[in-house]
GROMACS .gro file of C-alpha atoms in nm:
model
  247
    1MET     CA    1  -6.185 -12.072   8.770
    2SER     CA    2  -6.106 -11.830   9.052
    3PRO     CA    3  -6.281 -11.846   9.389
    4SER     CA    4  -6.652 -11.778   9.367
    5ALA     CA    5  -6.817 -11.489   9.547
    6ARG     CA    6  -6.893 -11.741   9.823
    7GLY     CA    7  -6.527 -11.833   9.867
    8THR     CA    8  -6.336 -12.145   9.763
    9VAL     CA    9  -6.473 -12.320   9.454
   10LEU     CA   10  -6.652 -12.644   9.546
   11GLU     CA   11  -6.653 -12.912   9.277
   12ILE     CA   12  -6.857 -13.225   9.341
   13ALA     CA   13  -6.783 -13.558   9.171
   14ALA     CA   14  -7.134 -13.664   9.069
   15ASN     CA   15  -7.163 -14.030   8.971
   16SER     CA   16  -7.509 -14.006   8.811
   17HIS     CA   17  -7.775 -13.766   8.690
   18LEU     CA   18  -7.943 -13.779   9.032
   19SER     CA   19  -7.613 -13.707   9.206
   20ALA     CA   20  -7.563 -13.407   8.978
   21LEU     CA   21  -7.904 -13.267   9.073
   22ALA     CA   22  -7.825 -13.325   9.441
   23ALA     CA   23  -7.490 -13.147   9.407
   24GLN     CA   24  -7.656 -12.842   9.258
   25ALA     CA   25  -7.929 -12.844   9.525
   26GLY     CA   26  -7.667 -12.855   9.799
   27GLY     CA   27  -7.477 -12.552   9.667
   28ALA     CA   28  -7.192 -12.690   9.452
   29ASP     CA   29  -7.016 -12.444   9.222
   30ARG     CA   30  -6.968 -12.708   8.953
   31ILE     CA   31  -6.969 -13.084   8.905
   32GLU     CA   32  -6.737 -13.341   8.761
   33LEU     CA   33  -6.982 -13.580   8.596
   34CYS     CA   34  -6.875 -13.943   8.587
   35GLU     CA   35  -6.981 -14.302   8.652
   36ASN     CA   36  -6.826 -14.586   8.855
   37LEU     CA   37  -6.669 -14.378   9.132
   38GLY     CA   38  -6.580 -14.699   9.312
   39GLU     CA   39  -6.330 -14.769   9.033
   40GLY     CA   40  -6.195 -14.416   9.021
   41GLY     CA   41  -6.456 -14.290   8.776
   42THR     CA   42  -6.529 -14.346   8.407
   43THR     CA   43  -6.706 -14.148   8.135
   44PRO     CA   44  -7.084 -14.124   8.183
   45SER     CA   45  -7.335 -14.228   7.919
   46TYR     CA   46  -7.459 -13.992   7.648
   47GLY     CA   47  -7.803 -13.995   7.807
   48THR     CA   48  -7.660 -13.893   8.142
   49LEU     CA   49  -7.465 -13.614   7.975
   50ALA     CA   50  -7.764 -13.485   7.778
   51MET     CA   51  -8.012 -13.486   8.067
   52THR     CA   52  -7.766 -13.334   8.311
   53ARG     CA   53  -7.668 -13.055   8.073
   54GLU     CA   54  -8.036 -12.981   8.014
   55ARG     CA   55  -8.129 -12.964   8.383
   56LEU     CA   56  -7.828 -12.807   8.554
   57SER     CA   57  -7.743 -12.438   8.561
   58ILE     CA   58  -7.396 -12.480   8.718
   59PRO     CA   59  -7.090 -12.576   8.508
   60ILE     CA   60  -7.049 -12.940   8.410
   61PHE     CA   61  -6.702 -13.088   8.362
   62VAL     CA   62  -6.708 -13.442   8.220
   63LEU     CA   63  -6.460 -13.714   8.308
   64ILE     CA   64  -6.301 -13.857   7.992
   65ARG     CA   65  -6.179 -14.199   8.103
   66PRO     CA   66  -6.280 -14.503   7.897
   67ARG     CA   67  -6.212 -14.766   8.163
   68ALA     CA   68  -6.087 -14.831   8.512
   69GLY     CA   69  -5.728 -14.930   8.580
   70ASP     CA   70  -5.412 -14.752   8.473
   71PHE     CA   71  -5.379 -14.442   8.256
   72LEU     CA   72  -5.182 -14.603   7.971
   73TYR     CA   73  -5.409 -14.599   7.665
   74ASP     CA   74  -5.377 -14.753   7.319
   75THR     CA   75  -5.493 -14.597   6.993
   76ARG     CA   76  -5.841 -14.752   7.015
   77GLU     CA   77  -5.897 -14.611   7.362
   78ALA     CA   78  -5.766 -14.274   7.245
   79GLU     CA   79  -6.025 -14.275   6.967
   80VAL     CA   80  -6.300 -14.342   7.221
   81MET     CA   81  -6.185 -14.047   7.431
   82LEU     CA   82  -6.181 -13.815   7.129
   83HIS     CA   83  -6.536 -13.920   7.041
   84ASP     CA   84  -6.646 -13.858   7.401
   85ILE     CA   85  -6.496 -13.508   7.395
   86ALA     CA   86  -6.682 -13.441   7.070
   87ALA     CA   87  -7.007 -13.546   7.240
   88CYS     CA   88  -6.936 -13.309   7.529
   89ARG     CA   89  -6.882 -13.025   7.283
   90GLN     CA   90  -7.204 -13.108   7.097
   91LEU     CA   91  -7.405 -13.103   7.421
   92GLY     CA   92  -7.256 -12.775   7.543
   93CYS     CA   93  -7.063 -12.907   7.841
   94ASP     CA   94  -6.836 -12.653   8.009
   95GLY     CA   95  -6.525 -12.863   8.047
   96VAL     CA   96  -6.360 -13.202   8.031
   97VAL     CA   97  -6.133 -13.389   8.270
   98ILE     CA   98  -5.852 -13.578   8.097
   99GLY     CA   99  -5.527 -13.757   8.170
  100ALA     CA  100  -5.292 -14.010   8.012
  101LEU     CA  101  -4.948 -14.146   8.098
  102ASP     CA  102  -4.682 -14.339   7.912
  103SER     CA  103  -4.543 -14.667   8.043
  104ALA     CA  104  -4.253 -14.489   8.215
  105GLY     CA  105  -4.488 -14.282   8.430
  106ASN     CA  106  -4.457 -13.956   8.238
  107ILE     CA  107  -4.736 -13.747   8.087
  108ASP     CA  108  -4.831 -13.894   7.748
  109LEU     CA  109  -4.773 -13.565   7.569
  110PRO     CA  110  -4.876 -13.669   7.214
  111LEU     CA  111  -5.211 -13.811   7.328
  112CYS     CA  112  -5.278 -13.531   7.576
  113ARG     CA  113  -5.210 -13.272   7.305
  114GLU     CA  114  -5.477 -13.440   7.093
  115LEU     CA  115  -5.725 -13.441   7.379
  116VAL     CA  116  -5.662 -13.077   7.469
  117ALA     CA  117  -5.693 -12.973   7.105
  118ALA     CA  118  -6.022 -13.160   7.074
  119ALA     CA  119  -6.148 -12.976   7.384
  120SER     CA  120  -6.062 -12.630   7.249
  121GLY     CA  121  -6.306 -12.374   7.387
  122MET     CA  122  -6.382 -12.585   7.694
  123GLN     CA  123  -6.206 -12.585   8.030
  124VAL     CA  124  -5.959 -12.873   8.071
  125THR     CA  125  -5.871 -13.035   8.404
  126PHE     CA  126  -5.592 -13.293   8.424
  127HIS     CA  127  -5.719 -13.564   8.657
  128ARG     CA  128  -5.550 -13.777   8.922
  129ALA     CA  129  -5.338 -13.959   8.669
  130PHE     CA  130  -5.108 -13.680   8.787
  131ASP     CA  131  -5.078 -13.857   9.123
  132ALA     CA  132  -4.937 -14.164   8.945
  133VAL     CA  133  -4.650 -13.987   8.765
  134ARG     CA  134  -4.280 -14.057   8.819
  135ASP     CA  135  -4.177 -13.692   8.858
  136SER     CA  136  -4.456 -13.458   8.973
  137VAL     CA  137  -4.252 -13.139   8.930
  138GLN     CA  138  -4.183 -13.211   8.564
  139ALA     CA  139  -4.537 -13.341   8.511
  140LEU     CA  140  -4.683 -13.015   8.640
  141GLU     CA  141  -4.468 -12.822   8.393
  142ASP     CA  142  -4.583 -13.051   8.111
  143ILE     CA  143  -4.949 -13.005   8.204
  144ALA     CA  144  -4.909 -12.627   8.210
  145ALA     CA  145  -4.745 -12.638   7.868
  146LEU     CA  146  -5.034 -12.844   7.732
  147GLY     CA  147  -5.271 -12.557   7.810
  148CYS     CA  148  -5.473 -12.729   8.081
  149HIS     CA  149  -5.652 -12.502   8.326
  150ARG     CA  150  -5.617 -12.705   8.647
  151VAL     CA  151  -5.485 -13.025   8.802
  152LEU     CA  152  -5.683 -13.249   9.037
  153THR     CA  153  -5.449 -13.398   9.294
  154SER     CA  154  -5.423 -13.559   9.636
  155GLY     CA  155  -5.054 -13.474   9.651
  156GLY     CA  156  -4.960 -13.823   9.541
  157GLN     CA  157  -5.109 -13.973   9.857
  158ALA     CA  158  -5.420 -14.178   9.934
  159ASP     CA  159  -5.598 -13.861  10.043
  160ALA     CA  160  -5.539 -13.487  10.016
  161VAL     CA  161  -5.485 -13.436  10.389
  162ARG     CA  162  -5.184 -13.668  10.384
  163GLY     CA  163  -5.069 -13.503  10.062
  164ALA     CA  164  -5.106 -13.146  10.193
  165THR     CA  165  -4.734 -13.068  10.192
  166ALA     CA  166  -4.697 -13.170   9.828
  167ILE     CA  167  -5.017 -12.986   9.730
  168SER     CA  168  -4.883 -12.669   9.891
  169GLY     CA  169  -4.571 -12.704   9.677
  170TYR     CA  170  -4.780 -12.748   9.362
  171VAL     CA  171  -4.974 -12.430   9.446
  172ARG     CA  172  -4.647 -12.236   9.459
  173GLN     CA  173  -4.507 -12.398   9.144
  174ALA     CA  174  -4.824 -12.346   8.940
  175ALA     CA  175  -4.904 -11.992   9.059
  176GLY     CA  176  -5.051 -11.780   8.781
  177ARG     CA  177  -5.056 -12.070   8.534
  178LEU     CA  178  -5.270 -12.353   8.670
  179ALA     CA  179  -5.529 -12.392   8.941
  180ILE     CA  180  -5.460 -12.673   9.187
  181LEU     CA  181  -5.780 -12.862   9.267
  182ALA     CA  182  -5.734 -13.063   9.588
  183GLY     CA  183  -5.937 -13.381   9.619
  184ALA     CA  184  -5.961 -13.730   9.775
  185GLY     CA  185  -6.075 -13.798  10.128
  186LEU     CA  186  -6.211 -13.451  10.193
  187THR     CA  187  -6.499 -13.404  10.437
  188PRO     CA  188  -6.677 -13.101  10.581
  189ALA     CA  189  -6.473 -13.157  10.897
  190ASN     CA  190  -6.127 -13.145  10.736
  191VAL     CA  191  -6.166 -12.921  10.430
  192ALA     CA  192  -6.098 -12.590  10.607
  193GLY     CA  193  -5.775 -12.725  10.753
  194LEU     CA  194  -5.668 -12.853  10.413
  195ILE     CA  195  -5.723 -12.509  10.259
  196ALA     CA  196  -5.527 -12.341  10.537
  197ALA     CA  197  -5.239 -12.587  10.494
  198THR     CA  198  -5.218 -12.566  10.115
  199GLY     CA  199  -5.358 -12.236   9.990
  200VAL     CA  200  -5.576 -12.405   9.728
  201ALA     CA  201  -5.867 -12.205   9.588
  202GLU     CA  202  -6.061 -12.509   9.461
  203VAL     CA  203  -6.161 -12.836   9.629
  204HIS     CA  204  -6.314 -13.157   9.498
  205ALA     CA  205  -6.531 -13.407   9.688
  206SER     CA  206  -6.797 -13.668   9.618
  207ALA     CA  207  -7.013 -13.580   9.922
  208LYS     CA  208  -7.178 -13.918   9.881
  209ALA     CA  209  -7.391 -14.125  10.114
  210ARG     CA  210  -7.544 -14.470  10.100
  211ARG     CA  211  -7.892 -14.483   9.946
  212ALA     CA  212  -8.101 -14.782  10.049
  213SER     CA  213  -8.277 -14.971   9.772
  214ALA     CA  214  -8.656 -14.964   9.768
  215MET     CA  215  -8.669 -15.319   9.634
  216ALA     CA  216  -8.908 -15.531   9.842
  217PHE     CA  217  -8.797 -15.855   9.676
  218ARG     CA  218  -8.428 -15.947   9.680
  219ASN     CA  219  -8.308 -16.272   9.528
  220PRO     CA  220  -8.088 -16.432   9.796
  221ALA     CA  221  -7.904 -16.635   9.530
  222LEU     CA  222  -7.757 -16.319   9.377
  223THR     CA  223  -7.489 -16.278   9.639
  224GLY     CA  224  -7.280 -16.049   9.420
  225LEU     CA  225  -7.557 -15.798   9.353
  226GLU     CA  226  -7.542 -15.483   9.566
  227TYR     CA  227  -7.893 -15.339   9.588
  228ASP     CA  228  -7.799 -15.020   9.772
  229ARG     CA  229  -7.595 -14.747   9.604
  230GLN     CA  230  -7.378 -14.444   9.672
  231GLU     CA  231  -7.521 -14.107   9.570
  232THR     CA  232  -7.433 -13.742   9.632
  233ASP     CA  233  -7.616 -13.612   9.939
  234PRO     CA  234  -7.726 -13.245   9.918
  235ALA     CA  235  -7.697 -13.213  10.296
  236ILE     CA  236  -7.328 -13.311  10.281
  237VAL     CA  237  -7.271 -13.066   9.994
  238ALA     CA  238  -7.437 -12.796  10.205
  239ALA     CA  239  -7.211 -12.890  10.498
  240PHE     CA  240  -6.908 -12.843  10.270
  241ARG     CA  241  -7.048 -12.508  10.164
  242GLU     CA  242  -7.081 -12.401  10.529
  243ALA     CA  243  -6.730 -12.519  10.612
  244LEU     CA  244  -6.587 -12.330  10.317
  245ALA     CA  245  -6.763 -12.012  10.424
  246THR     CA  246  -6.552 -12.008  10.739
  247ALA     CA  247  -6.227 -12.132  10.581
   0.00000   0.00000   0.00000
């Protein structure tokens, strides 16, 4: 996707149906729908997919990741991912977000070919498994050859600001073939600088804030239960939108 009429494309990682609605209300161009952002994100439930597709007018890209942890998947996990892509197609989702590596840290080309083929007709983003590869230059070539449309990356660093030099190199390498979607650690305060430093036309953020639980009763014995939650905040999305307008 090229820059929108409003400027740089703003993708929000929405970790629930409510977060997706908040992202749209705040002015996001599209969402990456997922669950369990605290573990890097996993595939959302069918119910979340169905309700979000029904109620959002902006594009929905769905994270296809069956579990937390590494990106090395066996045949059973691959089957799960193929079924999830089929569900996305059935529900009319606009895109999927995939990624798989082999044990040596290269793109798992056989599995990724299957996933891309299953997603035919939908946009395909290669997710931050890219940041865990052994050779990013070769991996970017492999992803382009697979037919993916974009790569989500922090430049191989903990956040995109620290990875800006690498991201800038990916933009040059991928020019005319792949969009580079910069994400991780972006805020309304640093996103304009990141764009200036890298030349990316798309950015990715969660724009989340803590939501206090309305529970009046809390069992003090359940020390491991976190009552509050993280949810996309439309005001933060709007702040991103404002920052991008001046970038």
